[in-house]
Coordinates of C-alpha atoms in Angstrom, one line a residue:
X145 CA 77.1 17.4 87.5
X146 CA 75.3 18.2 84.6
X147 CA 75.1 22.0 84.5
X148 CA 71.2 22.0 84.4
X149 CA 69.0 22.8 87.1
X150 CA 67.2 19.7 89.2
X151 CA 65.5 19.6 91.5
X152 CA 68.4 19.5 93.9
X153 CA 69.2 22.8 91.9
X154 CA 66.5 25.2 92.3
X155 CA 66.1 27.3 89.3
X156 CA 64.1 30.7 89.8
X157 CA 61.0 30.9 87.8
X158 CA 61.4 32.3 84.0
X159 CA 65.2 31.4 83.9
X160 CA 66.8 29.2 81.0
X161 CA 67.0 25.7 82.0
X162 CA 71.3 25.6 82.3
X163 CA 71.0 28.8 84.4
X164 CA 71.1 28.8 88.1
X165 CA 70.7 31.5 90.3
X166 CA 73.1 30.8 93.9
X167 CA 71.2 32.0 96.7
X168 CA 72.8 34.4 99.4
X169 CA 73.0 31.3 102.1
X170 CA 75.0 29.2 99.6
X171 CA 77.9 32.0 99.1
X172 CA 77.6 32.3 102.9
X173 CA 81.1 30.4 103.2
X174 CA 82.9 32.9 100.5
X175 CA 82.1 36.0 101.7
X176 CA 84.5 38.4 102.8
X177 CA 84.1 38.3 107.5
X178 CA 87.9 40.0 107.5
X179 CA 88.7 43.6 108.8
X180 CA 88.9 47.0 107.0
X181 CA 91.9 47.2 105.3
X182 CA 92.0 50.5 104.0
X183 CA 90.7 53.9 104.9
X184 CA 90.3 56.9 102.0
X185 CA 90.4 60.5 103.0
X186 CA 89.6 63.6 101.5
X187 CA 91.4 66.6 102.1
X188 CA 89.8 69.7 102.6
X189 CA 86.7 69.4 105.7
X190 CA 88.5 66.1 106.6
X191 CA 91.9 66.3 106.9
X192 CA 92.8 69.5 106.7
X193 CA 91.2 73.0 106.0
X194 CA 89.0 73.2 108.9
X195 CA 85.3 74.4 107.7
X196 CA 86.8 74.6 103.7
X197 CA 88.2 78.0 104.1
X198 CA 90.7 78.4 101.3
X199 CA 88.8 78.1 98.1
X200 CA 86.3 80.4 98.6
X201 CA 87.6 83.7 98.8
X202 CA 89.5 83.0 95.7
X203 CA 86.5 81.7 93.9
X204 CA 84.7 84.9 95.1
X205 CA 87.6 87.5 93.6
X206 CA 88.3 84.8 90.2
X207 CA 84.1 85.7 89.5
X208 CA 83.9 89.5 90.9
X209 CA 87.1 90.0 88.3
X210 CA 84.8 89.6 85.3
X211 CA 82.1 91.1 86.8
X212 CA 79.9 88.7 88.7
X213 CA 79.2 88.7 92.9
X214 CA 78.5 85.2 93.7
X215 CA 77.5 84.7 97.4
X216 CA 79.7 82.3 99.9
X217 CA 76.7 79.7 99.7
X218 CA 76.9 79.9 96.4
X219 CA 80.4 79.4 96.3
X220 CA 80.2 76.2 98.8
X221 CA 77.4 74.9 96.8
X222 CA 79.4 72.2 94.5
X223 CA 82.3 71.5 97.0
X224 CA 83.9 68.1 96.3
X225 CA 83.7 68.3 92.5
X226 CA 86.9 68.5 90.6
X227 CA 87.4 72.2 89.9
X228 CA 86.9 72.7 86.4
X229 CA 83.3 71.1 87.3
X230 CA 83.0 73.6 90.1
X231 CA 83.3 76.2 88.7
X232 CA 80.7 75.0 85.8
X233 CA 78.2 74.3 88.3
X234 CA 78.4 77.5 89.6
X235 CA 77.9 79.0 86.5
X236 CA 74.4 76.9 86.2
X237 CA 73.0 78.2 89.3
X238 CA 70.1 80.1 87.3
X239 CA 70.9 83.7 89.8
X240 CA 74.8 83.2 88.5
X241 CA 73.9 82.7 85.1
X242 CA 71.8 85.8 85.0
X243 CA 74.4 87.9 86.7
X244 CA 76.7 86.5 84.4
X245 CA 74.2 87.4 81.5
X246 CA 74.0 90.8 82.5
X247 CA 77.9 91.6 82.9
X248 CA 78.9 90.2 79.5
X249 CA 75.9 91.6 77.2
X250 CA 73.3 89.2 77.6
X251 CA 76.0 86.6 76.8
X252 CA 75.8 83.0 78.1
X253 CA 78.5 81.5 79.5
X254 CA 80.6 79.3 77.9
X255 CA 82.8 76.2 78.4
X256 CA 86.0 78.9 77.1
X257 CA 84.5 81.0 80.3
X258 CA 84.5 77.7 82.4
X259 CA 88.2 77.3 81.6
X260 CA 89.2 81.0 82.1
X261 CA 88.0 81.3 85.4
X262 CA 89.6 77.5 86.5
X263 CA 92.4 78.9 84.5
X264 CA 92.7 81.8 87.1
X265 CA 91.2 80.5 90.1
X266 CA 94.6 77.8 90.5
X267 CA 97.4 79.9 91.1
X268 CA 95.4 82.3 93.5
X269 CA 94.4 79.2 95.1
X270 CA 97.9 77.8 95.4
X271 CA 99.2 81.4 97.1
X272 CA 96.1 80.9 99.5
X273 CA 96.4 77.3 100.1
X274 CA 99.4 77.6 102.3
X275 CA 97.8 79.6 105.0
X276 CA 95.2 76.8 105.3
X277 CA 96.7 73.3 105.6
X278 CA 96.9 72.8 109.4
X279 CA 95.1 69.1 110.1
X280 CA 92.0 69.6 111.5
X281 CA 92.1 68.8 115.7
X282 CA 92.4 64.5 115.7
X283 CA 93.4 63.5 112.4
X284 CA 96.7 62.9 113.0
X285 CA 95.5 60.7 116.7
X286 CA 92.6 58.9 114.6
X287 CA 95.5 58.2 111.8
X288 CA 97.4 56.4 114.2
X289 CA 94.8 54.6 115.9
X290 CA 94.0 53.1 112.5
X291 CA 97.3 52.2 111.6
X292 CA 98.6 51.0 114.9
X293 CA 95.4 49.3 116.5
X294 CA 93.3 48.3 113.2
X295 CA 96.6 48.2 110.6
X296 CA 94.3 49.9 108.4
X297 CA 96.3 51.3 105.4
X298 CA 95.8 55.1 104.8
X299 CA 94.9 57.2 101.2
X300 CA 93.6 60.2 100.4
X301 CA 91.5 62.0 97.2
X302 CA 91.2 65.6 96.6
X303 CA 88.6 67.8 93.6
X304 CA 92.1 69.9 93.7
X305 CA 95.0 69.3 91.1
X306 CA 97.9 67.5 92.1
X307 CA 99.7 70.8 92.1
X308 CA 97.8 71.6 94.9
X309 CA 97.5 68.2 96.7
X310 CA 101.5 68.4 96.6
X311 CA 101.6 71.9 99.1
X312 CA 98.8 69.5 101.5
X313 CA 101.3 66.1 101.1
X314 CA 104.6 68.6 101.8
X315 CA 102.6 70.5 105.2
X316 CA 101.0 67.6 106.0
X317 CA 104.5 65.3 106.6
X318 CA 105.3 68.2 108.7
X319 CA 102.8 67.9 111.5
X320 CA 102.9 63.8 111.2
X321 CA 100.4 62.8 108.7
X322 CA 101.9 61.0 105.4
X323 CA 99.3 58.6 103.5
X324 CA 100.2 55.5 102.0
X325 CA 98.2 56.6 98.6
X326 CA 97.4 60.0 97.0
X327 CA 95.1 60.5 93.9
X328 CA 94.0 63.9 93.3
X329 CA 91.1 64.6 90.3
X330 CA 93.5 65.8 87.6
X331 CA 95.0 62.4 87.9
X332 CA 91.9 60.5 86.6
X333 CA 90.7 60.5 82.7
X334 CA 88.3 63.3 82.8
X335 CA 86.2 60.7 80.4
X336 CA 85.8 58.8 83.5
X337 CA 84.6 61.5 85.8
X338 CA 85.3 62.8 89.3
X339 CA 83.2 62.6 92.2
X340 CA 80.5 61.2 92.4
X341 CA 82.0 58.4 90.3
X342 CA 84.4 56.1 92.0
X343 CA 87.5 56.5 89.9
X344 CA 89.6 58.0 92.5
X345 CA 89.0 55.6 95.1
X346 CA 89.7 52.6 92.9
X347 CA 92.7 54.2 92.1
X348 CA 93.7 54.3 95.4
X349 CA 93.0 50.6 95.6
X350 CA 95.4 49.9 93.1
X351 CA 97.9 51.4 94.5
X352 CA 97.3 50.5 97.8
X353 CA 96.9 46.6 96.9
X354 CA 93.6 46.5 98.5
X355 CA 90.6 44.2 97.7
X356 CA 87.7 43.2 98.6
X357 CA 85.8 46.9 98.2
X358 CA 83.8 45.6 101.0
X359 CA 87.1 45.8 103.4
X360 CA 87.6 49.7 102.4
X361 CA 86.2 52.7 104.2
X362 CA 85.6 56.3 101.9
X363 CA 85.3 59.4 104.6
X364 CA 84.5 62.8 103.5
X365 CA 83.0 66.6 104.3
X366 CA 80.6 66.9 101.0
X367 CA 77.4 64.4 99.7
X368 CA 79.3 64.2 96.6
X369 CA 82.0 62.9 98.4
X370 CA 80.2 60.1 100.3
X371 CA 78.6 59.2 97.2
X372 CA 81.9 58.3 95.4
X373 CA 82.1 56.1 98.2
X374 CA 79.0 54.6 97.9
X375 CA 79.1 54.0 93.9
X376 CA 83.0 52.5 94.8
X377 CA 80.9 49.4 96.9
X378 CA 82.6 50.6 99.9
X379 CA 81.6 51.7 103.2
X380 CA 80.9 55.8 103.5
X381 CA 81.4 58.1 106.4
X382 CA 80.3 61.6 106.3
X383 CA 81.8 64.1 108.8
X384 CA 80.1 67.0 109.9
X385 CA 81.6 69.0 112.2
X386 CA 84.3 70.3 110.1
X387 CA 83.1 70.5 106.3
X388 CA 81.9 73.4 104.1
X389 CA 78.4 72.6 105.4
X390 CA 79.1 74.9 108.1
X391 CA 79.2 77.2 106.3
X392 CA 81.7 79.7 108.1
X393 CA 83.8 82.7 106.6
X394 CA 86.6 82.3 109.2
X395 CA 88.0 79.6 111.8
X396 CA 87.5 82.2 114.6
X397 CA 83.8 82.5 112.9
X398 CA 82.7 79.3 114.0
X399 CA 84.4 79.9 117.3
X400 CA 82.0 82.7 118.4
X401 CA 78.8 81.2 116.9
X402 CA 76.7 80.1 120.2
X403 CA 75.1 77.1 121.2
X404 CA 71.8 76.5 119.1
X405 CA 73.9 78.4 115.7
X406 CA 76.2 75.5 116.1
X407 CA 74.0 72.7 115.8
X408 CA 71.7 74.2 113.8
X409 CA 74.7 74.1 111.5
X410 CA 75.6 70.8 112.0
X411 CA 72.0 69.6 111.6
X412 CA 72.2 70.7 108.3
X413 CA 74.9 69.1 107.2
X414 CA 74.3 65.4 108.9
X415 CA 71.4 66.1 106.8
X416 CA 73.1 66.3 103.5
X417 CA 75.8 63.7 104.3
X418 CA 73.0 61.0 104.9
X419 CA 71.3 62.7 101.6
X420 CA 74.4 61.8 99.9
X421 CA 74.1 57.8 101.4
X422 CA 76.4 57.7 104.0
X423 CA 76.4 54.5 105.9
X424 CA 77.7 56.5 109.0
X425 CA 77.8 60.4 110.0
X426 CA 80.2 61.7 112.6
X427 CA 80.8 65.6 114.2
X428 CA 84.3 64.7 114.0
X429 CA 87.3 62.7 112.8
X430 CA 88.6 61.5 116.3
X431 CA 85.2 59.1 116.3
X432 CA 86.7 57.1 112.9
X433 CA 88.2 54.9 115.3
X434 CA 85.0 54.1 117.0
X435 CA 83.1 53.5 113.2
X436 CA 85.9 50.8 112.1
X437 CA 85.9 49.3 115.0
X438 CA 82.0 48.3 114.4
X439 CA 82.5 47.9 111.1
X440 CA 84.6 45.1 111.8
X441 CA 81.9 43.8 113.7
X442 CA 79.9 44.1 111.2
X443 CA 81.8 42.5 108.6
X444 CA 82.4 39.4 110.9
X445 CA 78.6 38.7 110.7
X446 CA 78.5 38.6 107.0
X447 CA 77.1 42.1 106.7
X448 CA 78.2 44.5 103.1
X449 CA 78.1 48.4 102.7

């Protein structure tokens, strides 16, 4: 065969002869029609941390100390993010900035302020962190049921340090969750960026062993976070019913909200999960299960995230 297009080589109009563009139907027989092989968690809002409790008081008292209230929505606003790049997009909400403006003598903030308060905000955080790492009601069942019925391999990415991600791994053995990969945001080039970009789950990937991206499953609590999994090429699930989209002070706070509060609530953040391109939303983790399973029927057909 020559190399150029003939007629029994269609070439697509405007293309050099010598080029040949291979239509879908002809790569029909080397497409990936396996199962999901591997399933990447977040932490906090999926895992662990029902409703995102424990950064946000500390995120409240790191501003208040130099002199700026920020407000818990506020606060929840860039969830996901790595922290440094939290706390910076806080700063940029325009009603920060000018409280910030006005405490600090009409001074802008800066990237040294940006580092200050992330500076402060971790070891606060890690004192906090303990009273919140109890696995959200499922995880550890759906975790199984991955393993055991779909022999799905298991990671995890966190926006928190590996400090941090250390006190989840260590609670998290504890009540029978261990993951077969861990990359938290500190661990990837900060040239390469955090969420939204993929880094973290490729990562995983590698040291998982796992290929194709199209055999891989990304679940988190935050758009930002189901965007990572969409810019990886893999499928994304959003979960609702436990995130920071809640938007709850307290555990027991959700508990007493009634009916229509609740899904009100919930509405919202299926909302901003499918904003961020999630191929499936879910209220809670227990229904991952359900999601691979027609996944896998979807692969099997020849379908792709």
């Amino acid at each position: 065969m020559s190399g150029v297009a003939t007629a029994e080589m269609p070439r697509a109009a405007n293309l050099p002869t010598g080029l040949r563009r291979v239509g879908a139907d002809e790569r029909a027989g080397a497409l990936y029609r396996g199962p999901v092989k591997a399933v990447i968690l977040d932490w906090s809002g999926t895992l662990a941390d029902e409703h995102v409790i424990a950064p946000i008081d500390v995120l409240l008292d790191v501003f208040k100390r130099h002199g700026v209230e920020i407000t818990m929505e506020e606060a929840r606003l860039p969830l996901g993010l790595r922290k440094d790049e939290h706390i910076a997009k806080i700063l940029a909400i325009p009603d920060v900035q000018r409280r910030w403006k006005e405490a600090h003598d009409g001074a802008a903030s800066m990237a040294c302020d940006v580092q200050t308060l992330y500076n402060e905000f971790i070891p606060k955080q890690l004192e906090v962190m303990r009273k919140h790492t109890s696995l959200i009601p499922g995880a550890v069942d759906a975790v199984d049921e991955l393993r055991d019925q779909f022999k799905c391999k298991i990671g995890v990415t966190t926006g928190l340090p590996q400090a941090l991600a250390e006190v989840m791994l260590h609670d998290g053995s504890g009540q029978g969750f261990v993951p077969d990969s861990n990359v938290s945001a500190d661990t990837i080039p900060k040239g390469l960026g955090c969420r939204p970009a993929p880094f973290m789950v490729y990562e995983n990937l590698a040291q998982l062993g796992v290929y194709p991206i199209h055999s891989v499953v990304k679940v988190d609590d935050t758009a930002v976070g189901v965007a990572e999994g969409v810019n990886a090429g893999c499928w994304s699930v959003g979960i609702a019913g436990a995130g920071s989209y809640t938007n709850v002070k307290t555990r027991q706070h959700w508990a007493v909200l009634d009916r229509n509060d609740k899904e009100a609530r919930l509405e919202h953040a299926r909302s901003e999960l499918v904003k961020g391109g999630a191929h499936y939303v879910i209220d809670s983790i227990s229904l991952l299960p359900v999601v691979v399973r027609d996944i896998n029927s979807r692969l099997a057909e020849g379908d792709r995230p």
